[in-house]
């Protein structure tokens, strides 16, 4: 089976990987360089930031992120030579209002990823000696990890480029979906070329609402900008991820520390602003004051593909036999990536899905539209 995937972020690349593993031929299209949009810009925390604030549909996929990336890293590393570092640092959360609900949530879930304990400052010092003395309490999630997402994308691209059944077209925007009755017969790219496949996948992240008009169905996915800062500290300087008031620090193995993030709806603007970067910086210094000694080496902004409640659309598009969706992952597309791609590949191949497919079905686009006009 030949499958065309539009969008080569983490959603499109992992879907391609799952499909070639099942014997398919895949052609990927991206309007930019592969893996240079939200999936590159993100932090790579392999859990929703406060899991209890998210619907169970998000947690059900996110829970599988760490395990999924460990598996793919083992498989891809010998071929690509790239280790995308699943860094098991654990996470300290300092928001006192979340302690009770967070611990309750942890107790209700037997999954080791969700386990948490309450720590007083002396105990915090034992797991992370750099936390500000102002922060007297925390809840600690020892199993949480982060993935080095820019390297993950490099690895996925390299593996797929070397695969005999994959073609990647970069800087090649798809402009039109040519439909006939209930089928997509071809896609057209900006250079005027038509491309044909048996099945087509939309993995177009924050740009997905673009298809609303052509498909005659409203796709409620909007870009939400997030800004980030990168510090360079010595290797193994910061031992855990830290989070407070929706701001976080993510240590990489070599001492880089990713700090974020803001939330702003400003269309497709990816400019950073000094005011926002300073706000992020201050929030991070409040958690780890000594970070102020180290240089900021980079800042950037990315566009999250927001969707209602952050639940992605995964599955067959309403009214089309051979058009599929994997978009709308909002703040959690990296941690939901492996499970989302596995679910979509299973659905395309007619295999029994490993997750509750109905929860993510794009059919709800159609039902929402009907409800709107009732
Ligand atoms: C600041 C920030 C921090 C984040 N932190 C985390 C985190 O810690 N953990 C986590 O799990 N998630 C995080 N996220 C969210 C995560 O990055 C996204 O949910 C995820 O990357 C979405 O992946 P995607 O492949 O769907 O979208 P993208 O990576 O945006 O990929 C979509 C691709 O589609 C291409 N495309 C669009 N339209 C077309 C077209 N017409 N033709 C061809 N190509 C097209 C684009 O060029 C793009 O490459 C963060 C995001 C941001 C911005």
mmCIF file of C-alpha atoms in Angstrom, residues 3-230:
data_model
loop_
_atom_site.group_PDB
_atom_site.id
_atom_site.type_symbol
_atom_site.label_atom_id
_atom_site.label_comp_id
_atom_site.label_asym_id
_atom_site.label_seq_id
_atom_site.Cartn_x
_atom_site.Cartn_y
_atom_site.Cartn_z
ATOM 1 C CA UNK A 3 0.579 6.240 1.619
ATOM 2 C CA UNK A 4 1.142 9.983 1.176
ATOM 3 C CA UNK A 5 1.681 11.894 4.418
ATOM 4 C CA UNK A 6 1.313 15.669 4.416
ATOM 5 C CA UNK A 7 3.398 17.187 7.220
ATOM 6 C CA UNK A 8 6.741 15.886 8.499
ATOM 7 C CA UNK A 9 6.696 16.899 12.167
ATOM 8 C CA UNK A 10 6.751 14.268 14.876
ATOM 9 C CA UNK A 11 3.191 13.192 13.980
ATOM 10 C CA UNK A 12 3.939 12.652 10.292
ATOM 11 C CA UNK A 13 7.398 11.108 10.795
ATOM 12 C CA UNK A 14 6.287 8.624 13.457
ATOM 13 C CA UNK A 15 3.255 7.702 11.347
ATOM 14 C CA UNK A 16 5.609 7.065 8.415
ATOM 15 C CA UNK A 17 7.786 4.884 10.628
ATOM 16 C CA UNK A 18 4.850 2.806 11.877
ATOM 17 C CA UNK A 19 3.627 2.338 8.307
ATOM 18 C CA UNK A 20 6.945 1.301 6.756
ATOM 19 C CA UNK A 21 7.341 -1.166 9.619
ATOM 20 C CA UNK A 22 4.064 -2.681 8.392
ATOM 21 C CA UNK A 23 5.358 -3.011 4.820
ATOM 22 C CA UNK A 24 3.862 0.160 3.287
ATOM 23 C CA UNK A 25 5.523 2.565 0.874
ATOM 24 C CA UNK A 26 5.411 6.161 2.140
ATOM 25 C CA UNK A 27 5.854 9.573 0.510
ATOM 26 C CA UNK A 28 6.193 12.491 2.939
ATOM 27 C CA UNK A 29 5.630 16.145 2.022
ATOM 28 C CA UNK A 30 6.590 19.169 4.078
ATOM 29 C CA UNK A 31 6.293 22.842 3.216
ATOM 30 C CA UNK A 32 9.498 23.528 5.207
ATOM 31 C CA UNK A 33 12.450 21.423 6.214
ATOM 32 C CA UNK A 34 11.426 18.137 7.852
ATOM 33 C CA UNK A 35 10.907 18.469 11.613
ATOM 34 C CA UNK A 36 11.467 22.207 11.894
ATOM 35 C CA UNK A 37 8.073 23.363 13.236
ATOM 36 C CA UNK A 38 6.414 22.719 16.641
ATOM 37 C CA UNK A 39 8.075 19.345 17.068
ATOM 38 C CA UNK A 40 11.500 20.992 16.976
ATOM 39 C CA UNK A 41 10.437 23.958 19.134
ATOM 40 C CA UNK A 42 8.892 21.913 21.956
ATOM 41 C CA UNK A 43 10.473 20.983 25.260
ATOM 42 C CA UNK A 44 10.140 17.217 25.036
ATOM 43 C CA UNK A 45 8.637 16.553 28.471
ATOM 44 C CA UNK A 46 7.196 13.042 28.196
ATOM 45 C CA UNK A 47 4.048 13.793 30.171
ATOM 46 C CA UNK A 48 1.329 16.425 30.172
ATOM 47 C CA UNK A 49 2.597 19.187 32.483
ATOM 48 C CA UNK A 50 -0.033 18.615 35.163
ATOM 49 C CA UNK A 51 -1.688 15.352 34.021
ATOM 50 C CA UNK A 52 -4.741 15.853 36.280
ATOM 51 C CA UNK A 53 -5.599 19.025 34.349
ATOM 52 C CA UNK A 54 -6.023 17.039 31.111
ATOM 53 C CA UNK A 55 -8.744 14.695 29.893
ATOM 54 C CA UNK A 56 -8.038 10.986 30.212
ATOM 55 C CA UNK A 57 -7.900 10.748 26.380
ATOM 56 C CA UNK A 58 -4.681 12.816 26.447
ATOM 57 C CA UNK A 59 -3.124 10.884 29.327
ATOM 58 C CA UNK A 60 -4.000 7.525 27.751
ATOM 59 C CA UNK A 61 -1.711 8.288 24.787
ATOM 60 C CA UNK A 62 0.899 10.352 26.658
ATOM 61 C CA UNK A 63 1.542 7.553 29.145
ATOM 62 C CA UNK A 64 3.051 5.491 26.352
ATOM 63 C CA UNK A 65 5.533 8.202 25.236
ATOM 64 C CA UNK A 66 8.613 7.242 27.247
ATOM 65 C CA UNK A 67 8.263 3.532 26.540
ATOM 66 C CA UNK A 68 7.631 4.230 22.838
ATOM 67 C CA UNK A 69 10.709 6.430 22.435
ATOM 68 C CA UNK A 70 12.921 3.973 24.348
ATOM 69 C CA UNK A 71 11.862 1.301 21.863
ATOM 70 C CA UNK A 72 12.417 3.495 18.785
ATOM 71 C CA UNK A 73 15.777 4.801 20.029
ATOM 72 C CA UNK A 74 17.038 1.217 20.351
ATOM 73 C CA UNK A 75 15.897 0.410 16.833
ATOM 74 C CA UNK A 76 16.969 3.602 15.068
ATOM 75 C CA UNK A 77 20.308 4.322 16.798
ATOM 76 C CA UNK A 78 22.322 1.558 15.079
ATOM 77 C CA UNK A 79 21.102 2.808 11.676
ATOM 78 C CA UNK A 80 21.339 6.574 12.208
ATOM 79 C CA UNK A 81 24.125 6.859 14.789
ATOM 80 C CA UNK A 82 21.905 9.388 16.628
ATOM 81 C CA UNK A 83 20.940 8.937 20.285
ATOM 82 C CA UNK A 84 17.920 11.077 21.014
ATOM 83 C CA UNK A 85 18.407 10.738 24.771
ATOM 84 C CA UNK A 86 15.403 9.767 26.842
ATOM 85 C CA UNK A 87 16.651 11.553 29.959
ATOM 86 C CA UNK A 88 15.088 10.135 33.130
ATOM 87 C CA UNK A 89 15.430 13.061 35.503
ATOM 88 C CA UNK A 90 12.087 13.005 37.293
ATOM 89 C CA UNK A 91 10.157 16.228 37.833
ATOM 90 C CA UNK A 92 9.588 18.491 40.848
ATOM 91 C CA UNK A 93 6.336 20.471 40.834
ATOM 92 C CA UNK A 94 6.155 23.410 43.230
ATOM 93 C CA UNK A 95 2.562 24.635 42.726
ATOM 94 C CA UNK A 96 1.065 24.168 46.191
ATOM 95 C CA UNK A 97 -2.510 24.326 44.894
ATOM 96 C CA UNK A 98 -1.797 21.186 42.893
ATOM 97 C CA UNK A 99 -0.277 19.083 45.690
ATOM 98 C CA UNK A 100 -3.434 17.416 46.939
ATOM 99 C CA UNK A 101 -4.999 16.784 43.568
ATOM 100 C CA UNK A 102 -1.638 15.696 42.112
ATOM 101 C CA UNK A 103 -1.008 13.172 44.898
ATOM 102 C CA UNK A 104 -4.583 11.875 44.654
ATOM 103 C CA UNK A 105 -4.145 11.473 40.933
ATOM 104 C CA UNK A 106 -0.892 9.578 41.490
ATOM 105 C CA UNK A 107 -2.505 7.246 44.034
ATOM 106 C CA UNK A 108 -5.357 6.447 41.675
ATOM 107 C CA UNK A 109 -2.956 5.407 38.897
ATOM 108 C CA UNK A 110 -0.887 2.290 39.244
ATOM 109 C CA UNK A 111 1.204 3.277 36.232
ATOM 110 C CA UNK A 112 4.807 3.940 37.434
ATOM 111 C CA UNK A 113 4.980 7.059 35.195
ATOM 112 C CA UNK A 114 2.309 8.724 37.353
ATOM 113 C CA UNK A 115 3.784 7.881 40.759
ATOM 114 C CA UNK A 116 4.474 10.880 42.971
ATOM 115 C CA UNK A 117 5.593 11.703 46.493
ATOM 116 C CA UNK A 118 5.375 14.804 48.651
ATOM 117 C CA UNK A 119 8.777 16.283 49.627
ATOM 118 C CA UNK A 120 9.826 18.817 52.271
ATOM 119 C CA UNK A 121 12.762 21.107 51.480
ATOM 120 C CA UNK A 122 15.430 18.778 53.032
ATOM 121 C CA UNK A 123 14.164 15.962 50.808
ATOM 122 C CA UNK A 124 14.045 18.264 47.786
ATOM 123 C CA UNK A 125 17.712 19.079 48.411
ATOM 124 C CA UNK A 126 18.567 15.393 48.182
ATOM 125 C CA UNK A 127 17.088 15.064 44.692
ATOM 126 C CA UNK A 128 18.016 18.550 43.463
ATOM 127 C CA UNK A 129 20.428 20.681 45.505
ATOM 128 C CA UNK A 130 19.913 23.774 43.305
ATOM 129 C CA UNK A 131 16.259 24.438 44.110
ATOM 130 C CA UNK A 132 15.621 27.819 45.761
ATOM 131 C CA UNK A 133 15.267 27.728 49.571
ATOM 132 C CA UNK A 134 12.092 29.793 49.050
ATOM 133 C CA UNK A 135 10.442 26.637 47.711
ATOM 134 C CA UNK A 136 9.760 24.628 50.836
ATOM 135 C CA UNK A 137 7.598 21.851 49.378
ATOM 136 C CA UNK A 138 7.172 19.929 46.149
ATOM 137 C CA UNK A 139 5.581 16.885 44.657
ATOM 138 C CA UNK A 140 8.104 14.683 42.940
ATOM 139 C CA UNK A 141 7.444 12.432 39.952
ATOM 140 C CA UNK A 142 10.624 10.304 39.871
ATOM 141 C CA UNK A 143 9.786 8.416 36.659
ATOM 142 C CA UNK A 144 9.227 11.366 34.358
ATOM 143 C CA UNK A 145 11.647 11.813 31.486
ATOM 144 C CA UNK A 146 12.281 14.162 28.589
ATOM 145 C CA UNK A 147 13.289 13.422 25.036
ATOM 146 C CA UNK A 148 15.787 15.523 23.108
ATOM 147 C CA UNK A 149 13.286 16.345 20.409
ATOM 148 C CA UNK A 150 15.546 18.064 17.817
ATOM 149 C CA UNK A 151 17.674 14.900 17.809
ATOM 150 C CA UNK A 152 14.583 12.707 17.711
ATOM 151 C CA UNK A 153 13.534 14.478 14.517
ATOM 152 C CA UNK A 154 17.019 14.160 13.004
ATOM 153 C CA UNK A 155 16.999 10.473 13.796
ATOM 154 C CA UNK A 156 13.533 9.880 12.325
ATOM 155 C CA UNK A 157 14.460 11.775 9.174
ATOM 156 C CA UNK A 158 17.760 9.964 8.763
ATOM 157 C CA UNK A 159 16.179 6.538 9.292
ATOM 158 C CA UNK A 160 13.354 7.211 6.868
ATOM 159 C CA UNK A 161 15.687 8.706 4.230
ATOM 160 C CA UNK A 162 17.732 5.523 4.303
ATOM 161 C CA UNK A 163 14.626 3.342 4.022
ATOM 162 C CA UNK A 164 14.063 1.955 0.497
ATOM 163 C CA UNK A 165 10.271 2.453 0.733
ATOM 164 C CA UNK A 166 10.309 6.135 1.707
ATOM 165 C CA UNK A 167 10.550 9.367 -0.283
ATOM 166 C CA UNK A 168 10.663 12.742 1.488
ATOM 167 C CA UNK A 169 9.803 15.973 -0.368
ATOM 168 C CA UNK A 170 10.938 19.008 1.657
ATOM 169 C CA UNK A 171 10.042 22.646 0.910
ATOM 170 C CA UNK A 172 7.110 21.221 -1.007
ATOM 171 C CA UNK A 173 3.768 22.632 0.226
ATOM 172 C CA UNK A 174 0.655 20.659 -0.580
ATOM 173 C CA UNK A 175 -1.906 23.148 -1.864
ATOM 174 C CA UNK A 176 -4.871 21.068 -3.022
ATOM 175 C CA UNK A 177 -6.662 17.889 -2.134
ATOM 176 C CA UNK A 178 -8.352 16.552 -5.275
ATOM 177 C CA UNK A 179 -11.493 14.752 -4.198
ATOM 178 C CA UNK A 180 -14.030 12.719 -6.148
ATOM 179 C CA UNK A 181 -17.098 11.668 -4.218
ATOM 180 C CA UNK A 182 -15.828 9.918 -1.095
ATOM 181 C CA UNK A 183 -12.216 9.546 -2.148
ATOM 182 C CA UNK A 184 -9.116 11.622 -2.417
ATOM 183 C CA UNK A 185 -7.701 10.882 -5.856
ATOM 184 C CA UNK A 186 -4.563 13.024 -5.764
ATOM 185 C CA UNK A 187 -2.829 15.884 -4.022
ATOM 186 C CA UNK A 188 -1.290 18.870 -5.773
ATOM 187 C CA UNK A 189 1.887 20.571 -4.600
ATOM 188 C CA UNK A 190 2.822 24.237 -5.069
ATOM 189 C CA UNK A 191 4.980 23.397 -8.102
ATOM 190 C CA UNK A 192 1.808 22.214 -9.871
ATOM 191 C CA UNK A 193 2.669 18.499 -9.686
ATOM 192 C CA UNK A 194 0.010 15.920 -8.898
ATOM 193 C CA UNK A 195 0.888 13.037 -6.575
ATOM 194 C CA UNK A 196 -1.105 9.846 -6.255
ATOM 195 C CA UNK A 197 -1.357 7.328 -3.409
ATOM 196 C CA UNK A 198 -3.775 4.732 -2.071
ATOM 197 C CA UNK A 199 -4.229 6.472 1.275
ATOM 198 C CA UNK A 200 -3.481 10.029 2.434
ATOM 199 C CA UNK A 201 -2.667 11.346 5.912
ATOM 200 C CA UNK A 202 -2.991 14.937 7.158
ATOM 201 C CA UNK A 203 -0.308 15.536 9.804
ATOM 202 C CA UNK A 204 -0.181 19.270 9.322
ATOM 203 C CA UNK A 205 -0.088 20.437 12.970
ATOM 204 C CA UNK A 206 -1.067 24.082 13.527
ATOM 205 C CA UNK A 207 -1.810 24.499 9.800
ATOM 206 C CA UNK A 208 -4.576 21.876 9.755
ATOM 207 C CA UNK A 209 -7.524 24.332 9.616
ATOM 208 C CA UNK A 210 -6.305 25.148 6.109
ATOM 209 C CA UNK A 211 -8.167 22.050 4.867
ATOM 210 C CA UNK A 212 -11.552 23.166 6.263
ATOM 211 C CA UNK A 213 -12.654 24.860 3.068
ATOM 212 C CA UNK A 214 -11.582 22.138 0.644
ATOM 213 C CA UNK A 215 -13.052 19.379 2.807
ATOM 214 C CA UNK A 216 -16.141 21.436 3.661
ATOM 215 C CA UNK A 217 -15.827 20.716 7.353
ATOM 216 C CA UNK A 218 -14.647 23.065 10.062
ATOM 217 C CA UNK A 219 -11.344 21.944 11.572
ATOM 218 C CA UNK A 220 -10.955 23.768 14.903
ATOM 219 C CA UNK A 221 -7.166 23.696 15.129
ATOM 220 C CA UNK A 222 -5.399 27.010 15.783
ATOM 221 C CA UNK A 223 -1.753 27.954 16.280
ATOM 222 C CA UNK A 224 -0.835 28.889 19.862
ATOM 223 C CA UNK A 225 2.614 30.388 20.144
ATOM 224 C CA UNK A 226 5.072 29.265 22.826
ATOM 225 C CA UNK A 227 8.436 30.944 23.458
ATOM 226 C CA UNK A 228 11.503 29.166 24.834
ATOM 227 C CA UNK A 229 15.001 29.925 26.134
ATOM 228 C CA UNK A 230 18.110 27.750 26.166
#
